[in-house]
Amino acid sequence: MNKSRLEAFSDGVLAIIITIMILEIKVPENNTFESLKPLIPVILSYVLSFTYVGIYWNNHHHMFQAVKKVNGQVLWGNLFLLFWLSLIPFGTSWMGSQHFAAVPMSVYGFILLMSGFSYTILYDKIIKLEGKDSVLYQAVGNDKKGKISMICYILGIAVAFVSPWISGLLYTAVALVWIIPDRRIEKQINKN
């Protein structure tokens, strides 16, 4: 199967996710800087989530530059990823509106954990289809970065009930680690 429809659909879904997130930010009724103060948690949660969606879009793009073909399992793996990413606006809105309270922070972390897990499933499906000689397998290998991210999400979920701020720092740290597109794939594509 041709991969272009999968890429176009994914790009559209990610664009809608970002649109939904920005529409959740309500404009203040007053025209003062002071009226923006209550929106600070909402804006901070939006910035973090926008960054995450951007990271997934960027890495998804890089991944599919290395992919030659897709099949039904890859399509379903991609839909599983998009499902979890589509929950980010909900988590973002709840987290921001509740000023980073423990339960919304843990739910947000769970959404991030499942997004990471589903991304791993997607590239596993691609590697299963294309084989261990594929560009993607050669680039990703055992994916230490991905495994460390999953551990940070799990810690963030648990720590949210002790200190939501530490939880938020863990989620931010993972985003910072991934903010630069996965160069392993780029290097492998250039090498081949």
Tab-separated table of C-alpha atoms in Angstrom:
chain	number	residue	atom	x	y	z
A	1	MET	CA	0.000	0.000	0.000
A	2	ASN	CA	1.052	3.550	-0.616
A	3	LYS	CA	2.034	5.464	2.517
A	4	SER	CA	0.950	8.915	1.273
A	5	ARG	CA	-2.693	8.592	2.402
A	6	LEU	CA	-1.576	7.575	5.883
A	7	GLU	CA	0.744	10.579	6.082
A	8	ALA	CA	-1.903	13.014	4.812
A	9	PHE	CA	-4.529	11.676	7.221
A	10	SER	CA	-2.099	11.857	10.149
A	11	ASP	CA	-1.113	15.427	9.278
A	12	GLY	CA	-4.784	16.413	9.178
A	13	VAL	CA	-5.566	14.810	12.536
A	14	LEU	CA	-2.573	16.477	14.178
A	15	ALA	CA	-3.603	19.861	12.758
A	16	ILE	CA	-7.099	19.380	14.190
A	17	ILE	CA	-5.642	18.433	17.585
A	18	ILE	CA	-3.680	21.693	17.702
A	19	THR	CA	-6.748	23.639	16.588
A	20	ILE	CA	-8.876	22.099	19.330
A	21	MET	CA	-6.250	22.970	21.944
A	22	ILE	CA	-6.081	26.641	20.993
A	23	LEU	CA	-9.862	26.921	20.894
A	24	GLU	CA	-9.948	25.773	24.526
A	25	ILE	CA	-8.184	28.981	25.589
A	26	LYS	CA	-10.920	31.481	26.333
A	27	VAL	CA	-10.295	35.168	25.687
A	28	PRO	CA	-10.419	37.346	28.842
A	29	GLU	CA	-13.416	39.634	29.244
A	30	ASN	CA	-11.230	42.610	30.167
A	31	ASN	CA	-8.519	44.352	28.177
A	32	THR	CA	-5.830	44.458	30.880
A	33	PHE	CA	-2.679	42.444	31.426
A	34	GLU	CA	-4.082	41.511	34.834
A	35	SER	CA	-6.957	39.701	33.116
A	36	LEU	CA	-4.387	37.334	31.543
A	37	LYS	CA	-3.085	36.170	34.932
A	38	PRO	CA	-5.761	33.474	35.475
A	39	LEU	CA	-4.884	32.077	32.020
A	40	ILE	CA	-1.235	31.376	32.882
A	41	PRO	CA	-1.813	27.675	33.802
A	42	VAL	CA	-3.957	27.209	30.677
A	43	ILE	CA	-1.316	28.806	28.459
A	44	LEU	CA	1.514	26.809	30.064
A	45	SER	CA	-0.365	23.548	29.543
A	46	TYR	CA	-1.063	24.586	25.932
A	47	VAL	CA	2.627	25.316	25.280
A	48	LEU	CA	3.666	21.920	26.668
A	49	SER	CA	0.998	20.085	24.684
A	50	PHE	CA	1.676	22.026	21.486
A	51	THR	CA	5.323	21.029	21.893
A	52	TYR	CA	4.364	17.376	22.325
A	53	VAL	CA	2.092	17.359	19.272
A	54	GLY	CA	4.857	19.068	17.304
A	55	ILE	CA	7.364	16.454	18.445
A	56	TYR	CA	5.078	13.628	17.377
A	57	TRP	CA	4.367	15.279	14.029
A	58	ASN	CA	8.069	15.823	13.399
A	59	ASN	CA	9.145	12.310	14.415
A	60	HIS	CA	6.208	10.746	12.563
A	61	HIS	CA	7.357	12.606	9.455
A	62	HIS	CA	10.930	11.382	9.928
A	63	MET	CA	9.756	7.826	10.541
A	64	PHE	CA	7.717	7.739	7.363
A	65	GLN	CA	10.604	9.134	5.333
A	66	ALA	CA	12.306	5.824	6.128
A	67	VAL	CA	9.239	3.694	5.346
A	68	LYS	CA	8.773	2.204	1.891
A	69	LYS	CA	5.369	0.568	2.301
A	70	VAL	CA	2.495	0.109	4.732
A	71	ASN	CA	-0.050	-2.617	5.380
A	72	GLY	CA	-3.212	-2.996	7.452
A	73	GLN	CA	-1.275	-3.527	10.698
A	74	VAL	CA	0.675	-0.317	10.145
A	75	LEU	CA	-2.561	1.547	9.383
A	76	TRP	CA	-4.143	0.288	12.630
A	77	GLY	CA	-0.944	1.029	14.562
A	78	ASN	CA	-1.057	4.577	13.217
A	79	LEU	CA	-4.732	4.933	14.193
A	80	PHE	CA	-3.896	3.706	17.702
A	81	LEU	CA	-1.266	6.451	17.952
A	82	LEU	CA	-3.685	9.086	16.635
A	83	PHE	CA	-6.315	7.957	19.143
A	84	TRP	CA	-4.035	8.663	22.102
A	85	LEU	CA	-2.755	11.906	20.593
A	86	SER	CA	-6.358	13.025	20.090
A	87	LEU	CA	-6.819	12.857	23.876
A	88	ILE	CA	-4.087	15.444	24.457
A	89	PRO	CA	-6.537	18.397	24.135
A	90	PHE	CA	-8.705	16.891	26.884
A	91	GLY	CA	-5.716	16.357	29.171
A	92	THR	CA	-4.370	19.807	28.374
A	93	SER	CA	-7.644	21.546	29.118
A	94	TRP	CA	-8.246	19.668	32.354
A	95	MET	CA	-4.677	20.138	33.568
A	96	GLY	CA	-4.656	23.877	32.835
A	97	SER	CA	-8.132	24.602	34.161
A	98	GLN	CA	-7.370	22.774	37.411
A	99	HIS	CA	-4.020	24.543	37.884
A	100	PHE	CA	-1.938	21.378	37.576
A	101	ALA	CA	-3.761	19.392	40.285
A	102	ALA	CA	-2.682	15.805	40.981
A	103	VAL	CA	-5.400	13.824	39.191
A	104	PRO	CA	-5.350	15.877	35.953
A	105	MET	CA	-1.530	15.707	35.980
A	106	SER	CA	-1.600	11.924	36.341
A	107	VAL	CA	-4.229	11.563	33.594
A	108	TYR	CA	-2.146	13.813	31.325
A	109	GLY	CA	0.872	11.626	32.082
A	110	PHE	CA	-1.134	8.512	31.246
A	111	ILE	CA	-2.107	10.029	27.888
A	112	LEU	CA	1.573	10.795	27.219
A	113	LEU	CA	2.564	7.271	28.296
A	114	MET	CA	0.017	5.678	25.983
A	115	SER	CA	1.020	8.006	23.132
A	116	GLY	CA	4.629	6.892	23.556
A	117	PHE	CA	3.583	3.256	23.839
A	118	SER	CA	1.450	3.474	20.699
A	119	TYR	CA	4.310	5.170	18.815
A	120	THR	CA	6.490	2.201	19.781
A	121	ILE	CA	3.817	-0.199	18.546
A	122	LEU	CA	3.673	1.704	15.247
A	123	TYR	CA	7.373	1.419	14.555
A	124	ASP	CA	7.331	-2.234	15.675
A	125	LYS	CA	4.605	-2.892	13.058
A	126	ILE	CA	6.682	-1.106	10.414
A	127	ILE	CA	9.803	-3.083	11.312
A	128	LYS	CA	7.806	-6.322	11.247
A	129	LEU	CA	6.646	-5.423	7.714
A	130	GLU	CA	9.970	-4.169	6.351
A	131	GLY	CA	12.357	-6.419	8.269
A	132	LYS	CA	15.502	-5.990	10.298
A	133	ASP	CA	17.384	-4.712	7.260
A	134	SER	CA	15.038	-1.717	7.050
A	135	VAL	CA	16.280	1.830	7.500
A	136	LEU	CA	13.973	2.254	10.497
A	137	TYR	CA	15.292	-0.802	12.352
A	138	GLN	CA	18.895	0.181	11.694
A	139	ALA	CA	18.199	3.710	12.943
A	140	VAL	CA	16.107	3.002	16.028
A	141	GLY	CA	17.746	-0.163	17.334
A	142	ASN	CA	16.779	-0.816	20.944
A	143	ASP	CA	15.442	2.758	21.394
A	144	LYS	CA	16.977	3.718	24.758
A	145	LYS	CA	15.575	7.225	24.440
A	146	GLY	CA	12.048	5.865	24.061
A	147	LYS	CA	12.422	3.504	27.034
A	148	ILE	CA	13.758	6.285	29.278
A	149	SER	CA	10.806	8.460	28.210
A	150	MET	CA	8.346	5.729	29.225
A	151	ILE	CA	9.999	5.432	32.639
A	152	CYS	CA	9.747	9.207	33.109
A	153	TYR	CA	6.032	9.123	32.222
A	154	ILE	CA	5.394	6.322	34.729
A	155	LEU	CA	7.322	8.237	37.402
A	156	GLY	CA	5.429	11.411	36.507
A	157	ILE	CA	2.089	9.657	36.918
A	158	ALA	CA	3.056	8.313	40.354
A	159	VAL	CA	4.761	11.510	41.552
A	160	ALA	CA	1.737	13.630	40.547
A	161	PHE	CA	0.076	12.600	43.819
A	162	VAL	CA	3.094	13.749	45.839
A	163	SER	CA	4.105	16.812	43.823
A	164	PRO	CA	2.314	17.745	40.604
A	165	TRP	CA	5.139	20.187	39.859
A	166	ILE	CA	7.772	17.443	39.826
A	167	SER	CA	5.436	15.473	37.590
A	168	GLY	CA	5.234	18.461	35.246
A	169	LEU	CA	9.014	18.803	35.263
A	170	LEU	CA	9.365	15.153	34.239
A	171	TYR	CA	6.929	15.631	31.349
A	172	THR	CA	8.774	18.795	30.313
A	173	ALA	CA	12.148	17.028	30.509
A	174	VAL	CA	10.929	14.305	28.154
A	175	ALA	CA	9.683	16.947	25.718
A	176	LEU	CA	13.060	18.685	25.831
A	177	VAL	CA	14.845	15.402	25.086
A	178	TRP	CA	12.669	14.882	21.993
A	179	ILE	CA	12.413	18.517	20.822
A	180	ILE	CA	15.130	17.903	18.242
A	181	PRO	CA	13.840	15.472	15.606
A	182	ASP	CA	15.137	11.937	15.870
A	183	ARG	CA	18.469	12.312	14.099
A	184	ARG	CA	19.067	8.571	14.106
A	185	ILE	CA	16.568	8.162	11.288
A	186	GLU	CA	17.965	11.118	9.327
A	187	LYS	CA	21.506	9.745	9.640
A	188	GLN	CA	20.429	6.294	8.510
A	189	ILE	CA	18.518	7.667	5.506
A	190	ASN	CA	21.546	9.728	4.440
A	191	LYS	CA	23.798	6.714	4.986
A	192	ASN	CA	21.668	4.535	2.701
